[in-house]
PDB file of C-alpha atoms in Angstrom:
ATOM      1  CA  MET N  30     113.225 114.279 298.778  1.00  0.00           C
ATOM      2  CA  ALA N  31     111.160 111.624 299.075  1.00  0.00           C
ATOM      3  CA  HIS N  32     108.021 111.435 301.203  1.00  0.00           C
ATOM      4  CA  THR N  33     106.908 108.583 303.215  1.00  0.00           C
ATOM      5  CA  THR N  34     103.337 107.628 301.997  1.00  0.00           C
ATOM      6  CA  SER N  35     103.417 104.110 303.926  1.00  0.00           C
ATOM      7  CA  GLY N  36     103.147 105.671 307.317  1.00  0.00           C
ATOM      8  CA  PHE N  37     106.596 104.036 308.291  1.00  0.00           C
ATOM      9  CA  PRO N  38     109.473 106.666 309.219  1.00  0.00           C
ATOM     10  CA  GLY N  39     112.317 106.738 306.643  1.00  0.00           C
ATOM     11  CA  ARG N  40     110.034 104.593 304.139  1.00  0.00           C
ATOM     12  CA  ALA N  41     109.389 106.110 300.905  1.00  0.00           C
ATOM     13  CA  GLY N  42     106.381 105.007 299.421  1.00  0.00           C
ATOM     14  CA  THR N  43     105.557 103.402 295.605  1.00  0.00           C
ATOM     15  CA  ALA N  44     103.091 106.295 294.667  1.00  0.00           C
ATOM     16  CA  GLY N  45     105.313 108.460 292.534  1.00  0.00           C
ATOM     17  CA  ARG N  46     106.639 105.234 290.927  1.00  0.00           C
ATOM     18  CA  THR N  47     103.618 103.400 289.960  1.00  0.00           C
ATOM     19  CA  GLY N  48     100.535 103.809 287.965  1.00  0.00           C
ATOM     20  CA  THR N  49      99.644 107.623 286.383  1.00  0.00           C
ATOM     21  CA  ALA N  50     101.379 109.501 289.436  1.00  0.00           C
ATOM     22  CA  GLY N  51     103.707 111.548 288.131  1.00  0.00           C
ATOM     23  CA  ARG N  52     102.870 111.110 284.330  1.00  0.00           C
ATOM     24  CA  ALA N  53     101.192 114.117 282.260  1.00  0.00           C
ATOM     25  CA  GLY N  54      97.524 113.916 282.559  1.00  0.00           C
ATOM     26  CA  GLY N  55      97.715 111.308 285.205  1.00  0.00           C
ATOM     27  CA  THR N  56      95.115 111.751 288.303  1.00  0.00           C
ATOM     28  CA  GLY N  57      97.979 111.213 291.044  1.00  0.00           C
ATOM     29  CA  ASN N  58      95.506 107.906 292.022  1.00  0.00           C
ATOM     30  CA  ALA N  59      98.696 105.384 292.973  1.00  0.00           C
ATOM     31  CA  THR N  60      97.601 101.910 290.520  1.00  0.00           C
ATOM     32  CA  LEU N  61      99.849  99.460 290.066  1.00  0.00           C
ATOM     33  CA  PRO N  62      99.556  98.908 285.693  1.00  0.00           C
ATOM     34  CA  ASP N  63      97.668  96.464 284.038  1.00  0.00           C
ATOM     35  CA  ILE N  64      99.907  93.727 282.363  1.00  0.00           C
ATOM     36  CA  PHE N  65      97.081  91.790 281.123  1.00  0.00           C
ATOM     37  CA  SER N  66      94.473  92.710 278.491  1.00  0.00           C
ATOM     38  CA  ALA N  67      90.598  92.827 279.424  1.00  0.00           C
ATOM     39  CA  ARG N  68      90.137  90.080 277.448  1.00  0.00           C
ATOM     40  CA  THR N  69      92.357  87.992 279.681  1.00  0.00           C
ATOM     41  CA  HIS N  70      90.896  89.092 283.163  1.00  0.00           C
ATOM     42  CA  LEU N  71      87.673  88.076 281.504  1.00  0.00           C
ATOM     43  CA  ALA N  72      89.030  84.310 280.490  1.00  0.00           C
ATOM     44  CA  THR N  73      90.635  84.157 284.080  1.00  0.00           C
ATOM     45  CA  HIS N  74      87.306  85.591 285.673  1.00  0.00           C
ATOM     46  CA  ARG N  75      85.182  82.464 284.318  1.00  0.00           C
ATOM     47  CA  ALA N  76      88.023  80.087 283.951  1.00  0.00           C
ATOM     48  CA  LEU N  77      88.783  80.337 288.040  1.00  0.00           C
ATOM     49  CA  PRO N  78      85.746  79.109 289.394  1.00  0.00           C
ATOM     50  CA  VAL N  79      86.213  75.832 287.285  1.00  0.00           C
ATOM     51  CA  VAL N  80      89.379  75.000 287.575  1.00  0.00           C
ATOM     52  CA  LEU N  81      88.825  75.536 291.567  1.00  0.00           C
ATOM     53  CA  GLY N  82      85.857  73.842 291.537  1.00  0.00           C
ATOM     54  CA  LEU N  83      87.895  70.753 289.637  1.00  0.00           C
ATOM     55  CA  VAL N  84      90.419  70.557 292.248  1.00  0.00           C
ATOM     56  CA  TYR N  85      88.254  70.609 295.125  1.00  0.00           C
ATOM     57  CA  GLY N  86      85.856  67.811 293.757  1.00  0.00           C
ATOM     58  CA  PHE N  87      89.009  65.732 293.299  1.00  0.00           C
ATOM     59  CA  TRP N  88      90.516  66.566 296.611  1.00  0.00           C
ATOM     60  CA  ALA N  89      86.803  65.703 298.201  1.00  0.00           C
ATOM     61  CA  ALA N  90      86.740  62.505 296.096  1.00  0.00           C
ATOM     62  CA  ALA N  91      90.948  61.302 297.014  1.00  0.00           C
ATOM     63  CA  ASN N  92      90.223  62.539 300.885  1.00  0.00           C
ATOM     64  CA  ARG N  93      86.737  59.943 300.970  1.00  0.00           C
ATOM     65  CA  ARG N  94      88.406  57.254 298.721  1.00  0.00           C
ATOM     66  CA  ASP N  95      90.979  56.910 301.455  1.00  0.00           C
ATOM     67  CA  GLY N  96      93.224  55.057 299.421  1.00  0.00           C
ATOM     68  CA  GLY N  97      90.860  52.319 297.935  1.00  0.00           C
ATOM     69  CA  PRO N  98      89.850  52.143 294.697  1.00  0.00           C
ATOM     70  CA  ILE N  99      88.250  54.418 292.286  1.00  0.00           C
ATOM     71  CA  THR N 100      84.469  53.958 292.149  1.00  0.00           C
ATOM     72  CA  GLY N 101      81.798  55.073 290.107  1.00  0.00           C
ATOM     73  CA  TRP N 102      80.097  56.369 293.564  1.00  0.00           C
ATOM     74  CA  ASN N 103      83.409  57.796 294.355  1.00  0.00           C
ATOM     75  CA  VAL N 104      83.357  59.991 290.901  1.00  0.00           C
ATOM     76  CA  LEU N 105      79.685  61.365 291.239  1.00  0.00           C
ATOM     77  CA  PHE N 106      81.184  62.165 294.654  1.00  0.00           C
ATOM     78  CA  GLY N 107      84.001  64.501 293.239  1.00  0.00           C
ATOM     79  CA  PHE N 108      81.843  66.060 290.476  1.00  0.00           C
ATOM     80  CA  VAL N 109      78.806  67.004 292.538  1.00  0.00           C
ATOM     81  CA  SER N 110      81.339  68.405 295.416  1.00  0.00           C
ATOM     82  CA  ALA N 111      82.489  70.482 292.214  1.00  0.00           C
ATOM     83  CA  LEU N 112      79.140  71.524 291.185  1.00  0.00           C
ATOM     84  CA  ALA N 113      78.576  72.329 294.463  1.00  0.00           C
ATOM     85  CA  PHE N 114      82.162  74.281 295.190  1.00  0.00           C
ATOM     86  CA  MET N 115      81.307  76.258 291.877  1.00  0.00           C
ATOM     87  CA  ALA N 116      78.188  77.372 292.298  1.00  0.00           C
ATOM     88  CA  VAL N 117      78.562  78.483 295.811  1.00  0.00           C
ATOM     89  CA  LEU N 118      81.700  80.562 294.623  1.00  0.00           C
ATOM     90  CA  ILE N 119      79.984  82.063 291.884  1.00  0.00           C
ATOM     91  CA  GLY N 120      77.439  83.352 294.521  1.00  0.00           C
ATOM     92  CA  VAL N 121      79.760  84.294 296.873  1.00  0.00           C
ATOM     93  CA  ARG N 122      82.061  86.324 294.063  1.00  0.00           C
ATOM     94  CA  ALA N 123      78.428  88.117 292.969  1.00  0.00           C
ATOM     95  CA  VAL N 124      77.543  88.628 295.934  1.00  0.00           C
ATOM     96  CA  ALA N 125      80.248  89.640 298.806  1.00  0.00           C
ATOM     97  CA  PRO N 126      82.213  93.013 296.896  1.00  0.00           C
ATOM     98  CA  ARG N 127      78.210  94.271 297.364  1.00  0.00           C
ATOM     99  CA  LEU N 128      78.377  94.294 301.098  1.00  0.00           C
ATOM    100  CA  LYS N 129      80.207  96.672 303.685  1.00  0.00           C
ATOM    101  CA  ARG N 130      83.527  95.849 304.653  1.00  0.00           C
ATOM    102  CA  GLU N 131      82.715  93.121 307.525  1.00  0.00           C
ATOM    103  CA  LEU N 132      80.057  91.449 306.288  1.00  0.00           C
ATOM    104  CA  HIS N 133      82.457  90.919 302.806  1.00  0.00           C
ATOM    105  CA  ALA N 134      84.845  89.671 305.041  1.00  0.00           C
ATOM    106  CA  VAL N 135      82.498  87.472 306.963  1.00  0.00           C
ATOM    107  CA  THR N 136      81.178  85.992 303.869  1.00  0.00           C
ATOM    108  CA  TRP N 137      84.565  84.881 302.440  1.00  0.00           C
ATOM    109  CA  GLY N 138      85.854  83.902 305.884  1.00  0.00           C
ATOM    110  CA  ALA N 139      82.872  81.617 306.391  1.00  0.00           C
ATOM    111  CA  PHE N 140      83.142  80.393 302.254  1.00  0.00           C
ATOM    112  CA  ALA N 141      86.542  79.279 303.066  1.00  0.00           C
ATOM    113  CA  GLY N 142      85.497  77.821 306.728  1.00  0.00           C
ATOM    114  CA  ILE N 143      82.815  75.204 305.415  1.00  0.00           C
ATOM    115  CA  ALA N 144      84.710  74.523 302.130  1.00  0.00           C
ATOM    116  CA  PHE N 145      87.908  73.455 304.494  1.00  0.00           C
ATOM    117  CA  GLY N 146      85.332  72.046 306.934  1.00  0.00           C
ATOM    118  CA  PHE N 147      83.947  69.809 304.605  1.00  0.00           C
ATOM    119  CA  LEU N 148      87.097  68.357 303.062  1.00  0.00           C
ATOM    120  CA  TYR N 149      88.599  67.678 306.516  1.00  0.00           C
ATOM    121  CA  SER N 150      85.225  65.913 307.569  1.00  0.00           C
ATOM    122  CA  GLN N 151      85.854  63.477 304.489  1.00  0.00           C
ATOM    123  CA  THR N 152      89.205  62.189 306.009  1.00  0.00           C
ATOM    124  CA  GLY N 153      87.165  60.767 308.858  1.00  0.00           C
ATOM    125  CA  ALA N 154      87.653  63.203 311.606  1.00  0.00           C
ATOM    126  CA  SER N 155      85.243  63.342 314.335  1.00  0.00           C
ATOM    127  CA  VAL N 156      82.205  66.363 313.874  1.00  0.00           C
ATOM    128  CA  LEU N 157      83.721  68.552 316.638  1.00  0.00           C
ATOM    129  CA  ARG N 158      87.514  68.413 315.216  1.00  0.00           C
ATOM    130  CA  SER N 159      85.936  69.225 312.016  1.00  0.00           C
ATOM    131  CA  THR N 160      83.379  72.343 313.142  1.00  0.00           C
ATOM    132  CA  GLY N 161      86.648  73.573 315.523  1.00  0.00           C
ATOM    133  CA  ASN N 162      89.320  73.388 312.452  1.00  0.00           C
ATOM    134  CA  ALA N 163      86.348  74.907 310.100  1.00  0.00           C
ATOM    135  CA  LEU N 164      85.640  77.916 312.547  1.00  0.00           C
ATOM    136  CA  ALA N 165      89.338  78.204 313.315  1.00  0.00           C
ATOM    137  CA  VAL N 166      89.624  78.725 309.529  1.00  0.00           C
ATOM    138  CA  ALA N 167      86.613  81.017 308.917  1.00  0.00           C
ATOM    139  CA  ALA N 168      87.519  83.067 311.603  1.00  0.00           C
ATOM    140  CA  SER N 169      91.583  83.513 310.543  1.00  0.00           C
ATOM    141  CA  VAL N 170      90.489  84.254 306.668  1.00  0.00           C
ATOM    142  CA  ALA N 171      87.828  86.840 308.198  1.00  0.00           C
ATOM    143  CA  ALA N 172      90.279  88.782 309.894  1.00  0.00           C
ATOM    144  CA  VAL N 173      92.926  88.775 307.532  1.00  0.00           C
ATOM    145  CA  LEU N 174      89.663  90.003 304.997  1.00  0.00           C
ATOM    146  CA  PHE N 175      88.796  92.642 307.139  1.00  0.00           C
ATOM    147  CA  TYR N 176      92.098  94.147 307.907  1.00  0.00           C
ATOM    148  CA  ARG N 177      92.881  94.398 304.132  1.00  0.00           C
ATOM    149  CA  TYR N 178      89.371  95.574 303.225  1.00  0.00           C
ATOM    150  CA  TYR N 179      89.550  98.269 306.011  1.00  0.00           C
ATOM    151  CA  THR N 180      92.869  99.622 305.149  1.00  0.00           C
ATOM    152  CA  HIS N 181      91.652  99.610 301.406  1.00  0.00           C
ATOM    153  CA  GLU N 182      88.884 102.660 302.159  1.00  0.00           C
ATOM    154  CA  ASP N 183      88.903 105.952 302.006  1.00  0.00           C
ATOM    155  CA  ALA N 184      87.645 108.066 304.952  1.00  0.00           C
ATOM    156  CA  ALA N 185      84.110 107.863 303.177  1.00  0.00           C
ATOM    157  CA  GLY N 186      84.100 104.381 303.258  1.00  0.00           C
ATOM    158  CA  GLN N 187      84.592 103.871 299.474  1.00  0.00           C
ATOM    159  CA  ARG N 188      86.620 101.064 298.618  1.00  0.00           C
ATOM    160  CA  ALA N 189      89.866 101.747 296.752  1.00  0.00           C
ATOM    161  CA  ASP N 190      90.972 100.097 293.735  1.00  0.00           C
TER     162      ASP N 190
END
């Protein structure tokens, strides 16, 4: 007989099929198996800000160039944008997990909104339009992440990994 762990009637959860639940010596926690090594996780953790920063810088430079010729100032703008994005992303990744779920979600929402608003402003859009779209993105990201963080905590407010 399958019991429901997902909260929906008639829908069996996956707690018994993933992780250590049901294994000899298992703790009963439902966790997904880790298919990558610690070395792979570390490499990804270090490379992700660099890759995302380079993509962001290229995108910002392309928006600013607007189909014109590539100039030295345009390349410099792209690299400075990439460095700023990487620095802020590394800072947010270091600080946000230590915050309560509300501030954690708002921090990532603000980061996403500001990053989007800056890219959008490089297309020649007005300040009000850029700000409005950035606020919409920030609010959407913050709401989704708040829901995720809220539903992944136990009763004592500890994050479940």
